[in-house]
Structure formats: structure tokens, C-alpha cells
Coordinates of C-alpha atoms and ligand atoms in Angstrom, one line a residue:
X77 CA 18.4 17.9 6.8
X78 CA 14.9 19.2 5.8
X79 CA 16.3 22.2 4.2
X80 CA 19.7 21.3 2.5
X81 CA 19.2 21.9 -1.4
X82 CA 21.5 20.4 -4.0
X83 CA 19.6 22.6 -6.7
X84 CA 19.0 25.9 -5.6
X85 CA 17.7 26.9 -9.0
X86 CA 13.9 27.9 -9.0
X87 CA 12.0 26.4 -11.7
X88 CA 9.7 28.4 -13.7
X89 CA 6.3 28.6 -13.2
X90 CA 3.8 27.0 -15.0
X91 CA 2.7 29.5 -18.4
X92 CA -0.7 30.2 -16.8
X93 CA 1.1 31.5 -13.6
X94 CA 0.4 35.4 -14.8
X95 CA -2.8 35.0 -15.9
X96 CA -4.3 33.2 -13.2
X97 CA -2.7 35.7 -10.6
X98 CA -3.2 33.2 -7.4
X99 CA -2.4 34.4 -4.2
X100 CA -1.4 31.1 -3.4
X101 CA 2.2 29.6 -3.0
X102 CA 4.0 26.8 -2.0
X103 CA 6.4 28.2 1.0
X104 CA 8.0 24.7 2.2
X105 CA 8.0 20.5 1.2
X106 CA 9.0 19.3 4.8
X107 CA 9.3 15.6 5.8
X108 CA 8.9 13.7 9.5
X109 CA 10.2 10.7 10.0
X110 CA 8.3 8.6 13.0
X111 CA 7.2 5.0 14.2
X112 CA 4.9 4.6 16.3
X113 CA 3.7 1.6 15.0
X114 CA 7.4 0.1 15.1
X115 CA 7.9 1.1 11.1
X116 CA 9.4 3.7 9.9
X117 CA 6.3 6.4 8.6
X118 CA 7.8 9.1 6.4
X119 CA 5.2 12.2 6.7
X120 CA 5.1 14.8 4.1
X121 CA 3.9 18.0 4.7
X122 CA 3.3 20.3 2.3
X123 CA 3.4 24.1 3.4
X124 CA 2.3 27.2 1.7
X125 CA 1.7 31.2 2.3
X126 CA -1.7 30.7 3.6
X127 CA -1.5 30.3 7.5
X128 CA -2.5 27.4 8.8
X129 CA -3.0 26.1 5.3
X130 CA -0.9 22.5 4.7
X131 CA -1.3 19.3 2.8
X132 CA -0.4 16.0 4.1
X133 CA 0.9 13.0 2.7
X134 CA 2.9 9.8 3.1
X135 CA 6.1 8.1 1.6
X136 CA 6.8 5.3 3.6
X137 CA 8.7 2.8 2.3
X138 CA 10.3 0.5 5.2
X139 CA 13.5 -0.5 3.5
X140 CA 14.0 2.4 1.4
X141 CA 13.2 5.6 3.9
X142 CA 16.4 7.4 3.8
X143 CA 16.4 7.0 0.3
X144 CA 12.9 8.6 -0.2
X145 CA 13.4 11.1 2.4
X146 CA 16.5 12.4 0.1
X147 CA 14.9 13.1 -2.9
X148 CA 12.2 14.6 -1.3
X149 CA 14.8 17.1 0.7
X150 CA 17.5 17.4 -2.0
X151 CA 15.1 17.0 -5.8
X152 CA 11.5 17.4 -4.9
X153 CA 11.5 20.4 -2.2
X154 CA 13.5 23.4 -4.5
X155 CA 11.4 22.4 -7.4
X156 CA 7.7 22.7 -5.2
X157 CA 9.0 26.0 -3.7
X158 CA 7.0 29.3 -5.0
X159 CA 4.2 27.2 -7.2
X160 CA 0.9 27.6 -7.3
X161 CA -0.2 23.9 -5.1
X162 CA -3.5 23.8 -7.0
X163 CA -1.7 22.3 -10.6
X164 CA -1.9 19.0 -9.0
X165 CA -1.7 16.6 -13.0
X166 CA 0.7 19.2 -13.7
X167 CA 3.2 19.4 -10.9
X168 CA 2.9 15.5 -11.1
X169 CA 3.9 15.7 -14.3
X170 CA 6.7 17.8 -14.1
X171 CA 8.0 16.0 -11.2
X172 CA 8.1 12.9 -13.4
X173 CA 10.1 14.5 -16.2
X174 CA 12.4 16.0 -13.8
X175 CA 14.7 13.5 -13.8
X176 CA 16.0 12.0 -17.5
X177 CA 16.0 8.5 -15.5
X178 CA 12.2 8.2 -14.6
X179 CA 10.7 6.1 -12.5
X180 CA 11.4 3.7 -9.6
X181 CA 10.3 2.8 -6.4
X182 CA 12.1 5.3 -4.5
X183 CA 11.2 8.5 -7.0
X184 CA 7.3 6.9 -7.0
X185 CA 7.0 7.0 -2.6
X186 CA 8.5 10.3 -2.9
X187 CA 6.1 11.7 -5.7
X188 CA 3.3 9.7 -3.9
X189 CA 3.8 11.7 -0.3
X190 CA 3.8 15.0 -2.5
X191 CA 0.7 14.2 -4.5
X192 CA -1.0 13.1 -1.7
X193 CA -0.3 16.2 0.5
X194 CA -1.4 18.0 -2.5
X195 CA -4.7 17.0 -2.7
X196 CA -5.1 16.9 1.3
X197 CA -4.6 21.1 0.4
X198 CA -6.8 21.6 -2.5
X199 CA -9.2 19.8 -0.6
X200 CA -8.8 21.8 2.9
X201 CA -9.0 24.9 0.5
X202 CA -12.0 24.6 -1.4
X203 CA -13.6 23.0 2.4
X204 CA -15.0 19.6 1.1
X205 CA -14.1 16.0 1.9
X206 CA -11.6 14.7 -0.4
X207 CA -14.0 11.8 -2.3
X208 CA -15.8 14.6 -3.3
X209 CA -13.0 16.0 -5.2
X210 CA -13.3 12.7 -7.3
X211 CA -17.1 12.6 -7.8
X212 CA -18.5 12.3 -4.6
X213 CA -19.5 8.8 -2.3
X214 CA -20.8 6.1 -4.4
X215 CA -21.3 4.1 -1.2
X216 CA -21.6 4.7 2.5
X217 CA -18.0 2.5 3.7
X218 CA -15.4 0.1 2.1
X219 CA -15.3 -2.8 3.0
X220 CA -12.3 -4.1 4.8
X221 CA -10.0 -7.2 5.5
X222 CA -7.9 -7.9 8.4
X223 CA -5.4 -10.3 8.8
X224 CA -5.6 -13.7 11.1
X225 CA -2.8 -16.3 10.7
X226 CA -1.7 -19.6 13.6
X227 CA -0.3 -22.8 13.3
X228 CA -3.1 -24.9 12.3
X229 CA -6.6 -24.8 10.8
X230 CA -8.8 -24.9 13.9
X231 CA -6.8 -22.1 15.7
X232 CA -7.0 -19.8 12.2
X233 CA -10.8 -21.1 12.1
X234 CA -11.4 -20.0 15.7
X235 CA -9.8 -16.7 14.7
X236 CA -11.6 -16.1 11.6
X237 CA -14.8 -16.8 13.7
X238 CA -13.5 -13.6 16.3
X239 CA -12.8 -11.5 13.2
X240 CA -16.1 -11.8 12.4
X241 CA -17.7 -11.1 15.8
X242 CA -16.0 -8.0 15.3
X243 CA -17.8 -7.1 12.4
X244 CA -14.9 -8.2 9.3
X245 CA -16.9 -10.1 6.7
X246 CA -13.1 -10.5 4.7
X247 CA -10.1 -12.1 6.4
X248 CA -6.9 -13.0 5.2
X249 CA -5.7 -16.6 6.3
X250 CA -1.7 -17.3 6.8
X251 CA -0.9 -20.6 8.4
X252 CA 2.7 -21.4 9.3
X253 CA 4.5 -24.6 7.7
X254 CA 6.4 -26.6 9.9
X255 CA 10.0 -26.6 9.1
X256 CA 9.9 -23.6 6.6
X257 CA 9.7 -20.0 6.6
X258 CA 6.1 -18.7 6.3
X259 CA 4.9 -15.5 5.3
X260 CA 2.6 -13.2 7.3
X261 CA 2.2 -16.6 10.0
X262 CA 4.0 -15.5 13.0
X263 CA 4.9 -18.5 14.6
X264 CA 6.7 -20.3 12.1
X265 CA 9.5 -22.8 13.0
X266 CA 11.8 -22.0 15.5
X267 CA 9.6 -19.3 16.9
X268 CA 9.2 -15.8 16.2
X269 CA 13.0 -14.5 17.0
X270 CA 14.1 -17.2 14.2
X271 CA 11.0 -16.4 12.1
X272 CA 12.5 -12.3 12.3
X273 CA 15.9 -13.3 11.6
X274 CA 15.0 -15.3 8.7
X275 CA 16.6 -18.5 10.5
X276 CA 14.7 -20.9 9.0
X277 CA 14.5 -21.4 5.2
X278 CA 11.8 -20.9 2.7
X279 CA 10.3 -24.8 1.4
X280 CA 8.3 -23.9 -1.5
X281 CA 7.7 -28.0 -1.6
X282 CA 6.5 -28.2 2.2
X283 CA 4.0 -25.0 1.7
X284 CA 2.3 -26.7 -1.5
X285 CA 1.7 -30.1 0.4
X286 CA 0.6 -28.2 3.6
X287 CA -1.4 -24.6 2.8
X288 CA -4.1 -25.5 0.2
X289 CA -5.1 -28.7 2.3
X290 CA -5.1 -26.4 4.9
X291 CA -7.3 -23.7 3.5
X292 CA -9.9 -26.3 2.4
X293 CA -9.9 -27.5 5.9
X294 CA -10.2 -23.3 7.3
X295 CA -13.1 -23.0 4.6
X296 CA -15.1 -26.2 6.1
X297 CA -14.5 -24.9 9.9
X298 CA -15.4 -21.3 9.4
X299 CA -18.3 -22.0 7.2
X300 CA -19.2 -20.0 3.8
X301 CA -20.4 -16.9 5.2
X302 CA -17.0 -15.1 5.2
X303 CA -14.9 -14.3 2.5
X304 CA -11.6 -15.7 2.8
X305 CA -8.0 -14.3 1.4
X306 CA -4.5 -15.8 0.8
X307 CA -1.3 -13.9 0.2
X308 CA 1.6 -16.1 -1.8
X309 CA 3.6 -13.0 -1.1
X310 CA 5.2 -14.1 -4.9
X311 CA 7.2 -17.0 -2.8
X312 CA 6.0 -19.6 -6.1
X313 CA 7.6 -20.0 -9.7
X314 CA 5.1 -20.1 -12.4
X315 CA 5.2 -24.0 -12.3
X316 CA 4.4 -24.0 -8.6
X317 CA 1.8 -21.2 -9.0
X318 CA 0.1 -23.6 -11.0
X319 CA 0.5 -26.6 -8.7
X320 CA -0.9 -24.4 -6.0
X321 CA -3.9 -23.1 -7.9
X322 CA -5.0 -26.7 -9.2
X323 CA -4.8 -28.0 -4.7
X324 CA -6.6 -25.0 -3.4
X325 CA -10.0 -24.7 -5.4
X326 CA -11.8 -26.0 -2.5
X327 CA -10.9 -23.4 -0.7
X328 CA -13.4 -21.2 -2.0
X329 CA -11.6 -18.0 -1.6
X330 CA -12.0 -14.6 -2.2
X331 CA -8.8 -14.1 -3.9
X332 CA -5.4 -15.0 -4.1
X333 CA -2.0 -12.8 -3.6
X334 CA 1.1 -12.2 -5.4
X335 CA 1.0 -15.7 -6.8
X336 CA 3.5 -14.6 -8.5
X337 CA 6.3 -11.8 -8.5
X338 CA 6.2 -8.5 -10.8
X339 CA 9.2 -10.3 -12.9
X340 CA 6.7 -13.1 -13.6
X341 CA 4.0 -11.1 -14.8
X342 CA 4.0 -12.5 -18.2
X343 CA 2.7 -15.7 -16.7
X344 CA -0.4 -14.2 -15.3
X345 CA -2.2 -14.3 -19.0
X346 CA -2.3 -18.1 -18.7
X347 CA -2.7 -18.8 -15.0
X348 CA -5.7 -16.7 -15.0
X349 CA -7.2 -18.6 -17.9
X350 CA -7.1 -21.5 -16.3
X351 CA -7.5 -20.6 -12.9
X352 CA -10.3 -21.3 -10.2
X353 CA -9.1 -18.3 -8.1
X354 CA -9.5 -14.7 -8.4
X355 CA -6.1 -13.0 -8.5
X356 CA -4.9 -10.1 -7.0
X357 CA -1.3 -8.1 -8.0
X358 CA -0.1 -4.9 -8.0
X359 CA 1.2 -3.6 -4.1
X360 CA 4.6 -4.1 -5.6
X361 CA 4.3 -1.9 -8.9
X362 CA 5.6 1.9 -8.7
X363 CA 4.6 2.6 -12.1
X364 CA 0.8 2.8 -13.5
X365 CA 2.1 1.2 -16.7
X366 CA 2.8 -1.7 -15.0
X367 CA -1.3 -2.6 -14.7
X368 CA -1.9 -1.9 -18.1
X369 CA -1.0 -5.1 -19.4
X370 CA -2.7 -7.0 -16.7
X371 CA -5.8 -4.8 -17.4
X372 CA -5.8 -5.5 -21.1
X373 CA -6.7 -8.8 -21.1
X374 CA -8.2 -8.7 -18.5
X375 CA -5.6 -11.1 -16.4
X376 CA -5.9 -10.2 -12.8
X377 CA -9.5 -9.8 -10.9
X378 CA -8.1 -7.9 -8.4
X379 CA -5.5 -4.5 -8.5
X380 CA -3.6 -4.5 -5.1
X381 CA -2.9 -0.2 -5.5
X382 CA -0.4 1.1 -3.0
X383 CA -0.9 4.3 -3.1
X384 CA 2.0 6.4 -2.1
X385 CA 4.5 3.7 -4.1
X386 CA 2.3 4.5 -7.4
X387 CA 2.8 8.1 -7.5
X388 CA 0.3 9.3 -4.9
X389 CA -3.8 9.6 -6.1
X390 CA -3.5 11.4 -9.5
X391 CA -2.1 7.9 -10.9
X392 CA -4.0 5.5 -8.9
X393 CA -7.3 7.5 -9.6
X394 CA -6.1 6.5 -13.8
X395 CA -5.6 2.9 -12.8
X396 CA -8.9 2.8 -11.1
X397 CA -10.8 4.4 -13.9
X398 CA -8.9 1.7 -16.6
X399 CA -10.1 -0.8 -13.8
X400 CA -13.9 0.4 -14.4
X401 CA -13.6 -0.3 -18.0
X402 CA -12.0 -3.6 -17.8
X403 CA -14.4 -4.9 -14.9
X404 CA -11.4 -5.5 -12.5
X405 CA -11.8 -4.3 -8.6
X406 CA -9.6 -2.4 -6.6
X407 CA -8.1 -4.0 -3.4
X408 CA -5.5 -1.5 -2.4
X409 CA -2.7 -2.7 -0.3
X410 CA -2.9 -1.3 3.1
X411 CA -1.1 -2.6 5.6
X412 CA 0.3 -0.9 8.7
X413 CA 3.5 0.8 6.7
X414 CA 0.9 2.6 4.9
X415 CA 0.7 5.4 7.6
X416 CA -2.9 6.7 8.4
X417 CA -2.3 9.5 5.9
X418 CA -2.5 7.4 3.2
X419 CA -5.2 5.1 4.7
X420 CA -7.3 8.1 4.4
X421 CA -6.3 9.1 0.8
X422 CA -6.8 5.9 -0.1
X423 CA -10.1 5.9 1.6
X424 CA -10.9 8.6 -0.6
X425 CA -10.3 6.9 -3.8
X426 CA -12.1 3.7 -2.3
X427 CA -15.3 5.5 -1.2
X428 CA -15.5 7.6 -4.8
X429 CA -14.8 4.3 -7.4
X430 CA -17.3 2.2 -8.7
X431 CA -14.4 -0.1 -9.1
X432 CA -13.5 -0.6 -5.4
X433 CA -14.2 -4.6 -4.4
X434 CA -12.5 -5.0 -0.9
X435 CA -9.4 -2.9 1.5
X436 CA -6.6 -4.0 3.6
X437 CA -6.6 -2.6 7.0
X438 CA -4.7 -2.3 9.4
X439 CA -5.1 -2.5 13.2
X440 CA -3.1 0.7 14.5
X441 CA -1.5 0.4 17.9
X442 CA -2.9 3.1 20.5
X443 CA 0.5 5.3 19.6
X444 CA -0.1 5.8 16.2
X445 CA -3.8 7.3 17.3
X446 CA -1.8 9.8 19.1
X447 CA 0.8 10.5 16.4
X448 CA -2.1 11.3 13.7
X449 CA -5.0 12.2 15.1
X450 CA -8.3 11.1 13.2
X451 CA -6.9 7.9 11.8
X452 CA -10.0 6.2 10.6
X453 CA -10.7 2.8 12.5
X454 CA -12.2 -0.2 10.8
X455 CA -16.3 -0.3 12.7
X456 CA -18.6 -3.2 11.3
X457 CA -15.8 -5.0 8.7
X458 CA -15.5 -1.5 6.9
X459 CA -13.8 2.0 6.9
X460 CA -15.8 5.5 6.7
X461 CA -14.2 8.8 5.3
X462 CA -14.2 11.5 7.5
X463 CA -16.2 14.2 6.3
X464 CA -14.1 17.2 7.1
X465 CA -12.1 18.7 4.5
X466 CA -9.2 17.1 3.1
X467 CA -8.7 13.6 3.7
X468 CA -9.3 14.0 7.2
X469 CA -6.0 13.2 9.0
X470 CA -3.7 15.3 10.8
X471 CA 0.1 15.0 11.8
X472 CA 1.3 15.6 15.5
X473 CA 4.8 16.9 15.2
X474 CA 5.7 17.0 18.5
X475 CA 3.9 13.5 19.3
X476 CA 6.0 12.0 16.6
X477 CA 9.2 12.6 18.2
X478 CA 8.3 10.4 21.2
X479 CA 8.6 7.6 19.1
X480 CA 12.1 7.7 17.0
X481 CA 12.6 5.5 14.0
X482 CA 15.0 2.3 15.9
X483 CA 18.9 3.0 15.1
X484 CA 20.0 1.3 12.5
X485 CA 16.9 1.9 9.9
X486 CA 16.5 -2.1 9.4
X487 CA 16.5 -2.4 6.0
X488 CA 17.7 -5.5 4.8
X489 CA 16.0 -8.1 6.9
X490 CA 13.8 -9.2 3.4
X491 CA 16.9 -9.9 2.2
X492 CA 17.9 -13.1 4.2
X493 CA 15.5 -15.4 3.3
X494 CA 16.5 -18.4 1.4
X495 CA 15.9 -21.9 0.2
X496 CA 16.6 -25.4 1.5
X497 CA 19.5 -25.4 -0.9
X498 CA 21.0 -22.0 0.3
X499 CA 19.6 -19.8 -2.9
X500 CA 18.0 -16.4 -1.9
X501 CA 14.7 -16.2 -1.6
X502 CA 12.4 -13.6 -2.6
X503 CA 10.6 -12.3 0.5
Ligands
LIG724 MG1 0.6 -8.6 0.1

């Protein structure tokens, strides 16, 4: 599959080509599909004429992975093969206009495993660290958040407390509702098997009487020495984003996610006005042009970057830099279906921004260490770059294949979630 082409035609090479006279060459864009975490992680690996000499990135994007993995084979490969990898803004570029459509989810993963694989190379060629490709370290970790839900406030207190004998000085709080749905709560009604199979119906109405009480109560047990996070997971209408922001002030808390969905973003201007929460956005957007309204204002506190759904670094390091201007902080999305590849590269963006306010982490299970050696492991609440070059983490092809991507691909599992009154859900 790696090597089919749809469009064998060679593009040009850039006008500078000649002149410049590089050695240098992009030989092969391959792609590795694994999951040792249990999600699918789809592995980039960009190849050139140098032995030995590779970039690595990731495009993972659970519900969309065959999708992404095809226009990385079919579109992105042909058009990578025989250029110069160092033209990072400009292959970017030209990747972006390769298509009359532009844009998307699905085109941004797949530009976002290249990009990132691309600068992994530059970096491993000129031998430095990748954050010092961007300016350097402007400070010596990034501070992380992991993630702690239960069914009640003493059992997420008593958690929060263990978070923090491990070192986490952020945590993000999920309690489940009885009788609804509950995002990022495992146990929610009817266990987890009806929890996975979306059994059990979203209740907007029970998760506004329930959560913010809730919180309050998490913030009084755990005491005010930790920071505290929420994700909405955009599950509220503008009117009930409201509701919930008015019942949860007492909470105290660091910031609140996805109150709202992308399609709602409009509303953001006004809730944020008016808001005692910080707000975080963004994991969702697969187009820098998507913050730029948010960042005018400004209207968000907090931009939730996902990396390799952005584009990949080169537009995530322009968001970060219109986030210095606008005094917003960075909180890039990381959770476990952003392989350690991108951990890393996002690392490197973290570790280099002034912007940078706080990181999801995930926990990795002991497969994935073996799958990608040098995945960087949260130590005192916060995550260090490597200092080797590139961003530091390396792909085990022959690892990966002990743990296949589970036949069928699920894909559509977001899609069953729905209301009391039978209407879908957003998930
Ligand atoms: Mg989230």
C-alpha cells in the first residue's frame, strides 16, 4: 500500500533547487500503522539519500486513519519524492496548494505527520535538539496535567491527592453523572461496557445539577494547592455553557474545556466577557485560521494546539507566536492518540514558547515504550526534551508489528451518543 501512486508525475523543484546544489534528497514518505496503546498511531517516516538519515512524525487520527494514511500514500508521497527536505515553510506550503479543495481534518493529520518528520530531519542533520531550532529553552520542563476521573468527589479528591504525590501540580477532574453518559469518567451508568457502546444517553440537564456542585466540593477536599481542570468536551449549547459557567465559580479552576463546540465559536466573545473561568479551545481545529478570531479579541485564555491535526509545527509555531502577542497560553492537546512522536514535537514547541501555560500528558502503557523508544515520561508534574538531535524519539518497525491496529478500525463509536430524547449527540 506504501508505495501505490495515483500521480506518478514529479513536481518541479523549488527555483532555488540549482543554485543551492544540495546533496540532499527525499528518497521515500513511508507510513506505519500500530497500537500499542490500543489506538491506532499512524507513523510517518520520512526517508532520504543520506543513510541512516530519517525524519519522524505522526498523523494519528483515531476515526479517520485509513483516510489519512491515503493521502499520505496516494497525494503526499509522489509530490515529497526527489526534494530537497530542508524547504520545510515551503514544502508546507506547497502541500497546502496542492489540492484546489484545501483544508480539512484529514489533509491537516497528513500534512502534520510530514511536517513533523521534517523537522525531526533538519534537526538530526544540523545535530541539535529540536527547541533549539525555534530559539532555544526558555525554561527547564513544561508543566503537565494528567487526568483523574470516579464517581463521586471524595474518590476524585483522594485521586487528585495521589496525582500529586506523584509530582502533577495540574489535574483534570471528570466525575460520572448517574443516569447519563459522561465524558472522560469511566464508570458511568451501566458500567464501562455500556459507557463504550454509548448505551446510555447524554443528560445535558443531569450534568449541570450534578458536575459544578461537584467540582466545588473536589476544590474544598483537595485543597488550593493544585490546579484543577474540566473538559465540557463541547457536550453544552451556548445557553447551557452559560448556566454551567455561572454554578461552577467556586470551583476555582484552572481552566475549562471545549465549553463549547468549533460550530459555536461565535459564542465564545460573550461567554468569555462574562466569565469567571479561564477557557481553553482549539484540539478540534485543523486550520490555524481557526484561532485567529479567538485570538483577536482576545476570547479564549487558553489554545488547546493538536499538533499533527494543525498541520504539523510550522503552523502551530504561527499560532503560538499570535498567542505571545495576544497574552493567551498554549495548552496543547495531548492525549494518548497523540503518539510519542508528536509528544516530543510538541515538547519542542512547549519548551521554546514564552507562550506555553500548562500540557496534557499522557500515561503510556509499557508497549508503547517499546514501540518508540525514548518517549519522554512525565517526572515531577512536568516533561523534559531530550537533548539529542531531532525531537528525540525513535520508531521500532519491527516492534510495531507485534501490536496490529484491532480489525475493524473502530471508527464510528463517537457517533452513537445521543440525548434523552433520541437526538445525536455530539461526542
Ligand atoms: Mg479535550
Amino acid at each position: 500500500m506504501a508505495d501505490r501512486t495515483v500521480t506518478p508525475a514529479p513536481l518541479a523543484p523549488a527555483p532555488w533547487a540549482e543554485e543551492r546544489g544540495a546533496k540532499i534528497r527525499i528518497t521515500a514518505v513511508r507510513t506505519f500503522l500500530t497500537s500499542p496503546h490500543g489506538c491506532p498511531h499512524l507513523i510517518v517516516r520520512v526517508e532520504t539519500n543520506e543513510p541512516g538519515l530519517y525524519g519522524l512524525g505522526c498523523a494519528s487520527d483515531p476515526q479517520r486513519t485509513l483516510a489519512v494514511r491515503t493521502v499520505l500514500d496516494e497525494y503526499v508521497a509522489p509530490l515529497l519524492r526527489g526534494r530537497d527536505p530542508d524547504d520545510i515553510e515551503d514544502i508546507h506550503r506547497l502541500l497546502l496548494n496542492s489540492a484546489y479543495w484545501r483544508g480539512g481534518s484529514v489533509t491537516g493529520n497528513a500534512l502534520g505527520g510530514v511536517d513533523v518528520a521534517l523537522w525531526d530531519l533538519k534537526a538530526k542533520r544540523l545535530g541539535a535538539p529540536l527547541h533549539s531550532l525555534f530559539g532555544g529553552r526558555v525554561r527547564h520542563r513544561a508543566d503537565a496535567y494528567t487526568h483523574v476521573d470516579g464517581a463521586d468527589p471524595a474518590e476524585i479528591a483522594d485521586k487528585v491527592t495521589a496525582a500529586r504525590e506523584r509530582g502533577f501540580r495540574h489535574v483534570r477532574v471528570q466525575m460520572s453523572v448517574p443516569g447519563s453518559d459522561t465524558y472522560g469518567a469511566a464508570r458511568g451508568a451501566g458500567g464501562e461496557q455500556a459507557a463504550r457502546e454509548r448505551r446510555v444517553p447524554w443528560d445535558s440537564a443531569a450534568y449541570l445539577r450534578t458536575v459544578p456542585a461537584a467540582l466545588a466540593r473536589i476544590r474544598a477536599l483537595a485543597g488550593d494547592e493544585v490546579e484543577l481542570l474540566h473538559d465540557v468536551h463541547e457536550r453544552l449549547d451556548p445557553r447551557q455553557a452559560r448556566e454551567f459557567l455561572r454554578r461552577v465559580e467556586e470551583a476555582g479552576l484552572y481552566f475549562v474545556e471545549d465549553l463549547l463546540a468549533p460550530e459555536d465559536a461565535r459564542h465564545f466573545a460573550r461567554l468569555h466577557a462574562a466569565s469567571p473561568v479561564p477557557l481553553a479551545v482549539g484540539e478540534l481545529f485543523h486550520d490555524p485560521a481557526q484561532f485567529t478570531a479567538l485570538l483577536d479579541g482576545p476570547d479564549i485564555d487558553f489554545a488547546r494546539v493538536r499538533v499533527p491535526t494543525l498541520g504539523g509545527l510550522t503552523p502551530a509555531r504561527k499560532v503560538a507566536a499570535f498567542c505571545e502577542l495576544r497574552g493567551v497560553r498554549l495548552a496543547p492537546h495531548g492525549p494518548a492518540d497523540v503518539s510519542p512522536v508528536a509528544q516530543a514535537a510538541t515538547l519542542a514547541l512547549d519548551i521554546s514558547s514564552h507562550a506555553f501555560g500548562v500540557q496534557e500528558a499522557a500515561t503510556f502503557r509499557p508497549a508503547v515504550h517499546e514501540v518508540f523508544p525514548g518517549t519522554v515520561v512525565a517526572v515531577d508534574g512536568g516533561l523534559a526534551p531530550h537533548e539529542r538531535p531531532g525531537h528525540g524519539v525513535d520508531f521500532d518497525e519491527v516492534a510495531a508489528r507485534r501490536f496490529p491496529v484491532p480489525e475493524p478500525l473502530e471508527h464510528d463509536r463517537w457517533a452513537l451518543l445521543r440525548a434523552p430524547d433520541g437526538s445525536v449527540q455530539r461526542p
